[in-house]
PDB file of C-alpha atoms in Angstrom:
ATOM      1  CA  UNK O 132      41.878 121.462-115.235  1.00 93.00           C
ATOM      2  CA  UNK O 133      40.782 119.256-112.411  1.00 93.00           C
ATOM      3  CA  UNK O 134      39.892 116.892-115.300  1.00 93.00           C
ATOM      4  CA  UNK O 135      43.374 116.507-116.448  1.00 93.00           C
ATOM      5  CA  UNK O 136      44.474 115.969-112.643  1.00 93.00           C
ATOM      6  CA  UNK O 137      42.159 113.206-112.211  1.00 94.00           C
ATOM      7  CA  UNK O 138      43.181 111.702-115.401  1.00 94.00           C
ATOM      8  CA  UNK O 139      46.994 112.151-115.316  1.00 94.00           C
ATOM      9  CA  UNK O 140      47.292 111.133-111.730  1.00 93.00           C
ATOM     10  CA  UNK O 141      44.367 108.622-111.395  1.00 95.00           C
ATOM     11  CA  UNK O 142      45.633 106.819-107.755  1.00 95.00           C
ATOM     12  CA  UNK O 143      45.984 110.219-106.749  1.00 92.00           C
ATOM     13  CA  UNK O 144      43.215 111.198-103.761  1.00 92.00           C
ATOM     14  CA  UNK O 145      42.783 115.291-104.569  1.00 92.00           C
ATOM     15  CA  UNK O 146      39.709 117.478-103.955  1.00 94.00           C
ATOM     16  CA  UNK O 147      39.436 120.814-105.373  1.00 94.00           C
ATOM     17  CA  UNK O 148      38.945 123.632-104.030  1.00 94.00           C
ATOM     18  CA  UNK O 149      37.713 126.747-105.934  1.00 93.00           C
ATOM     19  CA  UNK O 150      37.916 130.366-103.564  1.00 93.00           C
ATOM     20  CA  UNK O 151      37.433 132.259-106.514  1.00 89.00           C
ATOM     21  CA  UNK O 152      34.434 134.823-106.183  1.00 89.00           C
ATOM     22  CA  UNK O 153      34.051 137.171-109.292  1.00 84.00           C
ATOM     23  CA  UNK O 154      34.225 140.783-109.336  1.00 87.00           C
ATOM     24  CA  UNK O 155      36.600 141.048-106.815  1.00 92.00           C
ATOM     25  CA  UNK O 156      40.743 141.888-107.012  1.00 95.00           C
ATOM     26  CA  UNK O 157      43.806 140.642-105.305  1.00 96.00           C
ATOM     27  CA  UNK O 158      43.433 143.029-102.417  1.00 95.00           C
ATOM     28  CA  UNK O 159      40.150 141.316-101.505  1.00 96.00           C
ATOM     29  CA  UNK O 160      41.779 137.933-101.906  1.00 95.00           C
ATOM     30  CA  UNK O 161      44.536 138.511 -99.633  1.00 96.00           C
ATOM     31  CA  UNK O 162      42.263 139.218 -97.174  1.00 96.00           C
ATOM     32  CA  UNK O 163      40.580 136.324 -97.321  1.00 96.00           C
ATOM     33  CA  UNK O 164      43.404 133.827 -98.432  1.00 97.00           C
ATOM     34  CA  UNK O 165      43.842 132.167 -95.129  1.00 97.00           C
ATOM     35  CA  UNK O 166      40.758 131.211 -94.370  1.00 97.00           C
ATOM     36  CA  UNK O 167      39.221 130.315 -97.796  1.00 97.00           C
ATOM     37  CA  UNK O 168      42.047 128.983 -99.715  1.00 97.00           C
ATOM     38  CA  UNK O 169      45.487 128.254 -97.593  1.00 97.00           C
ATOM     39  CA  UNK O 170      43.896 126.685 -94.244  1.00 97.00           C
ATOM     40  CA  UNK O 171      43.250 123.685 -96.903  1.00 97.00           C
ATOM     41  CA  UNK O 172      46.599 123.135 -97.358  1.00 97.00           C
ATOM     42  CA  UNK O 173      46.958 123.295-101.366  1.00 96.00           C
ATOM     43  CA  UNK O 174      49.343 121.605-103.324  1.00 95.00           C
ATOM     44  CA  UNK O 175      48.734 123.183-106.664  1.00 95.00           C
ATOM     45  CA  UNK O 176      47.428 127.084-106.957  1.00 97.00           C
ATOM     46  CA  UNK O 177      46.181 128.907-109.636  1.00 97.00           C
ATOM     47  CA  UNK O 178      45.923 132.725-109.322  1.00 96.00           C
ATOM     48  CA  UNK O 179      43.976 134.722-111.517  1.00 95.00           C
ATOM     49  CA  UNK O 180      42.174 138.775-111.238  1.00 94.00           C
ATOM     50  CA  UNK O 181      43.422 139.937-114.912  1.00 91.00           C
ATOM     51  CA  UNK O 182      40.067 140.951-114.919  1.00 90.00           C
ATOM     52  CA  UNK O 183      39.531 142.639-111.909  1.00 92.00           C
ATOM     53  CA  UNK O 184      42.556 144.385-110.536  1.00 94.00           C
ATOM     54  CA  UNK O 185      43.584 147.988-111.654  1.00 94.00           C
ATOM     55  CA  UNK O 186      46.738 148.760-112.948  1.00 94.00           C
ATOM     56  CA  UNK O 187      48.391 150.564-110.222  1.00 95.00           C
ATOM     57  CA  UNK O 188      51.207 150.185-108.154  1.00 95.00           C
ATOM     58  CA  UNK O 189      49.186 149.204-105.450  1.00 95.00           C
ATOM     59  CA  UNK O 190      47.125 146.336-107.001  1.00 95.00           C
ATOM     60  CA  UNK O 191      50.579 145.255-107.916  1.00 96.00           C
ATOM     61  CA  UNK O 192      51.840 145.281-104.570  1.00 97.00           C
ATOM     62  CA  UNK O 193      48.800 143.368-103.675  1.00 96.00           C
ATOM     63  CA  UNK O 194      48.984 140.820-106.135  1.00 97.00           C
ATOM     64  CA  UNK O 195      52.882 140.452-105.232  1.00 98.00           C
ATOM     65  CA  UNK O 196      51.230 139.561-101.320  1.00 97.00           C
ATOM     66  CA  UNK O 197      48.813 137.530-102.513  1.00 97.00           C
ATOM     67  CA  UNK O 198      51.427 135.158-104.426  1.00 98.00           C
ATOM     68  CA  UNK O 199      54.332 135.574-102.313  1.00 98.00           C
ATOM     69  CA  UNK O 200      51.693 133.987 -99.056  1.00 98.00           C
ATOM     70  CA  UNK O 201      51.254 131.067-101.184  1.00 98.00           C
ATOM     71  CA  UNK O 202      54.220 130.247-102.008  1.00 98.00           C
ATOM     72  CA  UNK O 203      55.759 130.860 -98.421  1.00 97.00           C
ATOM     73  CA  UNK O 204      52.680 128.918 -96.999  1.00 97.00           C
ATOM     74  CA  UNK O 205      54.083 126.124 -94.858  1.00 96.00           C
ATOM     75  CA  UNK O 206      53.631 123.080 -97.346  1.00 95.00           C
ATOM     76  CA  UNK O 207      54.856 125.135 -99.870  1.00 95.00           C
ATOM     77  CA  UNK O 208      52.414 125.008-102.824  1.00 97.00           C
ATOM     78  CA  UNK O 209      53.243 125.534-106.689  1.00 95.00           C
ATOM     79  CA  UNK O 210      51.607 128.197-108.106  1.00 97.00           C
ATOM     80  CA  UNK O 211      50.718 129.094-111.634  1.00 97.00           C
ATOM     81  CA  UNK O 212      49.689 132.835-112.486  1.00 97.00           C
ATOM     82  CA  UNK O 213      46.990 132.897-115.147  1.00 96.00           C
ATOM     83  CA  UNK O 214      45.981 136.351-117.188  1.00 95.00           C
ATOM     84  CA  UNK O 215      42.766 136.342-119.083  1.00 94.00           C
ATOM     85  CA  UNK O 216      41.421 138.924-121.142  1.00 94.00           C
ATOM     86  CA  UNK O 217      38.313 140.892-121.989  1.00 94.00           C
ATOM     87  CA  UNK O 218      36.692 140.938-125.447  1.00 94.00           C
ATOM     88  CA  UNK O 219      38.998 144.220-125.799  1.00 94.00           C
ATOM     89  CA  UNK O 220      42.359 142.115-124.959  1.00 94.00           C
ATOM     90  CA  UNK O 221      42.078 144.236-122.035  1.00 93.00           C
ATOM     91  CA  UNK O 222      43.952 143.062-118.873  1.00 92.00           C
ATOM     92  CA  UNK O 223      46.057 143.604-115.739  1.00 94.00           C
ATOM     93  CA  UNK O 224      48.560 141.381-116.553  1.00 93.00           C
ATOM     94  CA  UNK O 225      51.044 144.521-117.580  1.00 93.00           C
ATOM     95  CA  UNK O 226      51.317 144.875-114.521  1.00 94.00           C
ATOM     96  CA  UNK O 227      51.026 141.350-112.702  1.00 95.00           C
ATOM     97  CA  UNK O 228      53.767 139.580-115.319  1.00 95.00           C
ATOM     98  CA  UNK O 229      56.593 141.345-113.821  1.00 96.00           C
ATOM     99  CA  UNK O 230      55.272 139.719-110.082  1.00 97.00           C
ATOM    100  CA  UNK O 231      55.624 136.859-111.908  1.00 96.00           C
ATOM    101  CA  UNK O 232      59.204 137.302-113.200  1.00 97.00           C
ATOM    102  CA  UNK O 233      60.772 138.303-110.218  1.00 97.00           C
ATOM    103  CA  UNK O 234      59.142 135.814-108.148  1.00 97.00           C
ATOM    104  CA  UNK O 235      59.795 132.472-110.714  1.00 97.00           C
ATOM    105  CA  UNK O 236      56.461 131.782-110.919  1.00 97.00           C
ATOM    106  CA  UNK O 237      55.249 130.167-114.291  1.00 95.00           C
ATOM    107  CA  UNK O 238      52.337 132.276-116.249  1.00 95.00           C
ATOM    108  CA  UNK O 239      50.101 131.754-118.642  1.00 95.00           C
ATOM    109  CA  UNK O 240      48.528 134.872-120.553  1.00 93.00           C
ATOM    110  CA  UNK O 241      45.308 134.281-122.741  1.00 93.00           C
ATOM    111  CA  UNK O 242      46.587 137.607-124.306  1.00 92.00           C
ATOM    112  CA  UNK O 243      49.820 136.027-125.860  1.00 92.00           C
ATOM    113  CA  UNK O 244      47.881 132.790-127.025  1.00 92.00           C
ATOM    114  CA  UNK O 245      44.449 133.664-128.591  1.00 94.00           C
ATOM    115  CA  UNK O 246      45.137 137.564-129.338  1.00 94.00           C
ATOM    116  CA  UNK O 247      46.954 136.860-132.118  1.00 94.00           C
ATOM    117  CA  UNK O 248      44.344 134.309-134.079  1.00 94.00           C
ATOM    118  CA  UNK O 249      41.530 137.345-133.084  1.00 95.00           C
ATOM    119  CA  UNK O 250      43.196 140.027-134.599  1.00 95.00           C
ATOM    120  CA  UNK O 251      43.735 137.801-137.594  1.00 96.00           C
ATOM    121  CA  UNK O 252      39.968 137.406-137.807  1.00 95.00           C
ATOM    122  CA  UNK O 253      40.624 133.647-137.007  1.00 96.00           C
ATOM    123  CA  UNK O 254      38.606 133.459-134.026  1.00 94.00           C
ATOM    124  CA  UNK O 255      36.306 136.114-132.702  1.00 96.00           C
ATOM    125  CA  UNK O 256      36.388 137.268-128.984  1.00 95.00           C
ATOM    126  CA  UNK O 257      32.331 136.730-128.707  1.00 95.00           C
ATOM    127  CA  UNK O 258      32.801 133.182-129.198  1.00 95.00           C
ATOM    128  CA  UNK O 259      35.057 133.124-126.001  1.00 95.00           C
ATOM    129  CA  UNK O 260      32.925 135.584-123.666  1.00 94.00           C
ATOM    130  CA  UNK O 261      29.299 135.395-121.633  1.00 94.00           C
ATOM    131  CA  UNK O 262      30.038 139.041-121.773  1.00 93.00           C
ATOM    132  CA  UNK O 263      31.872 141.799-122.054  1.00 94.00           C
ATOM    133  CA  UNK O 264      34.805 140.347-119.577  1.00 91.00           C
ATOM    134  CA  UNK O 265      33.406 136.689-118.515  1.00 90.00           C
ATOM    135  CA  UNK O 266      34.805 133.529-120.337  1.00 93.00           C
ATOM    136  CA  UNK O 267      31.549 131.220-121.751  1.00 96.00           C
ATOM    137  CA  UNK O 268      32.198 127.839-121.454  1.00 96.00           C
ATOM    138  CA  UNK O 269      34.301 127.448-124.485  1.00 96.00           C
ATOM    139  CA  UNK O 270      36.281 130.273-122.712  1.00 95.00           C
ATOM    140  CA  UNK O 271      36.913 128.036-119.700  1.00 95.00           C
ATOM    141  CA  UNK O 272      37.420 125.074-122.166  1.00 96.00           C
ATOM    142  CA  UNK O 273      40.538 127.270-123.244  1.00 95.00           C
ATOM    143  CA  UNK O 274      41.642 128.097-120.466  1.00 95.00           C
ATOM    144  CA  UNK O 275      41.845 124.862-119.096  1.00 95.00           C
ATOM    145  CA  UNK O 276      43.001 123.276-122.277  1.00 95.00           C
ATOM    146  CA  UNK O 277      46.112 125.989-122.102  1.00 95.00           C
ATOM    147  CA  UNK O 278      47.233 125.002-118.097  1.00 96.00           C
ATOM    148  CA  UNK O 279      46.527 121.404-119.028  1.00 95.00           C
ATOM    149  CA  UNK O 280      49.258 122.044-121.639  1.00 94.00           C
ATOM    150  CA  UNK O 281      51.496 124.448-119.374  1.00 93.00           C
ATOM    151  CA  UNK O 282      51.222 121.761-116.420  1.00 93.00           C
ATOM    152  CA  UNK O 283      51.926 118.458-119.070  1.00 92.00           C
ATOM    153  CA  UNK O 284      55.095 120.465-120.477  1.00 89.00           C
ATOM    154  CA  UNK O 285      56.380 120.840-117.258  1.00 83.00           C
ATOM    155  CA  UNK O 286      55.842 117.170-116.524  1.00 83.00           C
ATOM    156  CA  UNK O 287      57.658 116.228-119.485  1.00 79.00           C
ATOM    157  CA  UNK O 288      60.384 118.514-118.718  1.00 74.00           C
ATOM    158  CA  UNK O 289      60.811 116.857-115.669  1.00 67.00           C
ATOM    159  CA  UNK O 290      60.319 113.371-116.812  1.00 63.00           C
ATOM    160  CA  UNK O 291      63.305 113.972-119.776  1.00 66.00           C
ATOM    161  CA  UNK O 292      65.870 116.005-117.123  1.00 67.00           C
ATOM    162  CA  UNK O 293      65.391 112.459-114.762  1.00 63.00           C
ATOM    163  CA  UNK O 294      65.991 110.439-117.321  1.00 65.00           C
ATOM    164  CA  UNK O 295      68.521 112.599-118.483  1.00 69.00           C
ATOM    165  CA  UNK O 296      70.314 111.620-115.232  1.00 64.00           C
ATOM    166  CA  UNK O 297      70.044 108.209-114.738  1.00 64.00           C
TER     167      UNK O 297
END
């Protein structure tokens, strides 16, 4: 994803800055959003623990935090919600797309765009996975290929509603 960044925006002076630290769920992360990811001042945020939280009321109340901080940090990042998937098409984000609805945040759910070729017997899970639950790097290859779409859409959009108005 950084990749695309660098490429699309070239002039552009960004660093990246990757908080994530496996096996852990939202609840951990809001405790340690300050100080690991928001005291850095993001522009651009991408939240993911599909993975790792439960699917409770109260992992959804902390994933709600988690993205609500962000977004009411002071420089006001935009955030994109992103929902992997085990080898099982196993996931939390039942339960973390409806955070996303009610707070306008755009998603992306590996579920919804490689489920469908698996079950099909077009493209088998193991290909995707280390493990179990971990993306391989063709995994993160997809995943990154799939925001680099999401985020180039949106640029379009936004490039045909301004010239839309001129």
């Amino acid at each position: 994803v950084f990749g695309w960044w660098r490429a699309t925006f070239p002039k552009s002076r960004m660093r990246l800055v990757n908080p994530g630290i496996g096996q852990t769920n939202s609840e951990y992360g809001d405790k340690r959003l300050q100080k690991d990811l928001l005291r850095y001042k993001p522009d651009f945020v991408i939240t993911e623990w599909a993975n790792n939280d439960a699917i409770t009321p109260e992992m959804r109340a902390s994933y709600k935090r988690v993205v609500q901080r962000i977004l009411a940090a002071p420089n006001h990042p935009a955030v994109l919600m992103l929902c992997t998937m085990d080898r099982k098409w196993s996931s939390a984000e039942d339960n973390q797309i409806p955070v996303g609805r009610e707070l306008g945040v755009p998603m992306i759910a590996l579920r919804e765009a490689i489920m469908p070729l698996e079950k099909a017997g077009k493209f088998d899970p193991m290909e995707r996975t280390a493990d179990p639950i971990h993306p391989n790097d063709l995994g993160h290859q997809i995943i990154a290929q799939l925001v680099a779409y999401r985020l180039q859409s949106g640029l379009n959009n936004m490039h045909a509603t301004l010239s839309a108005s001129k």
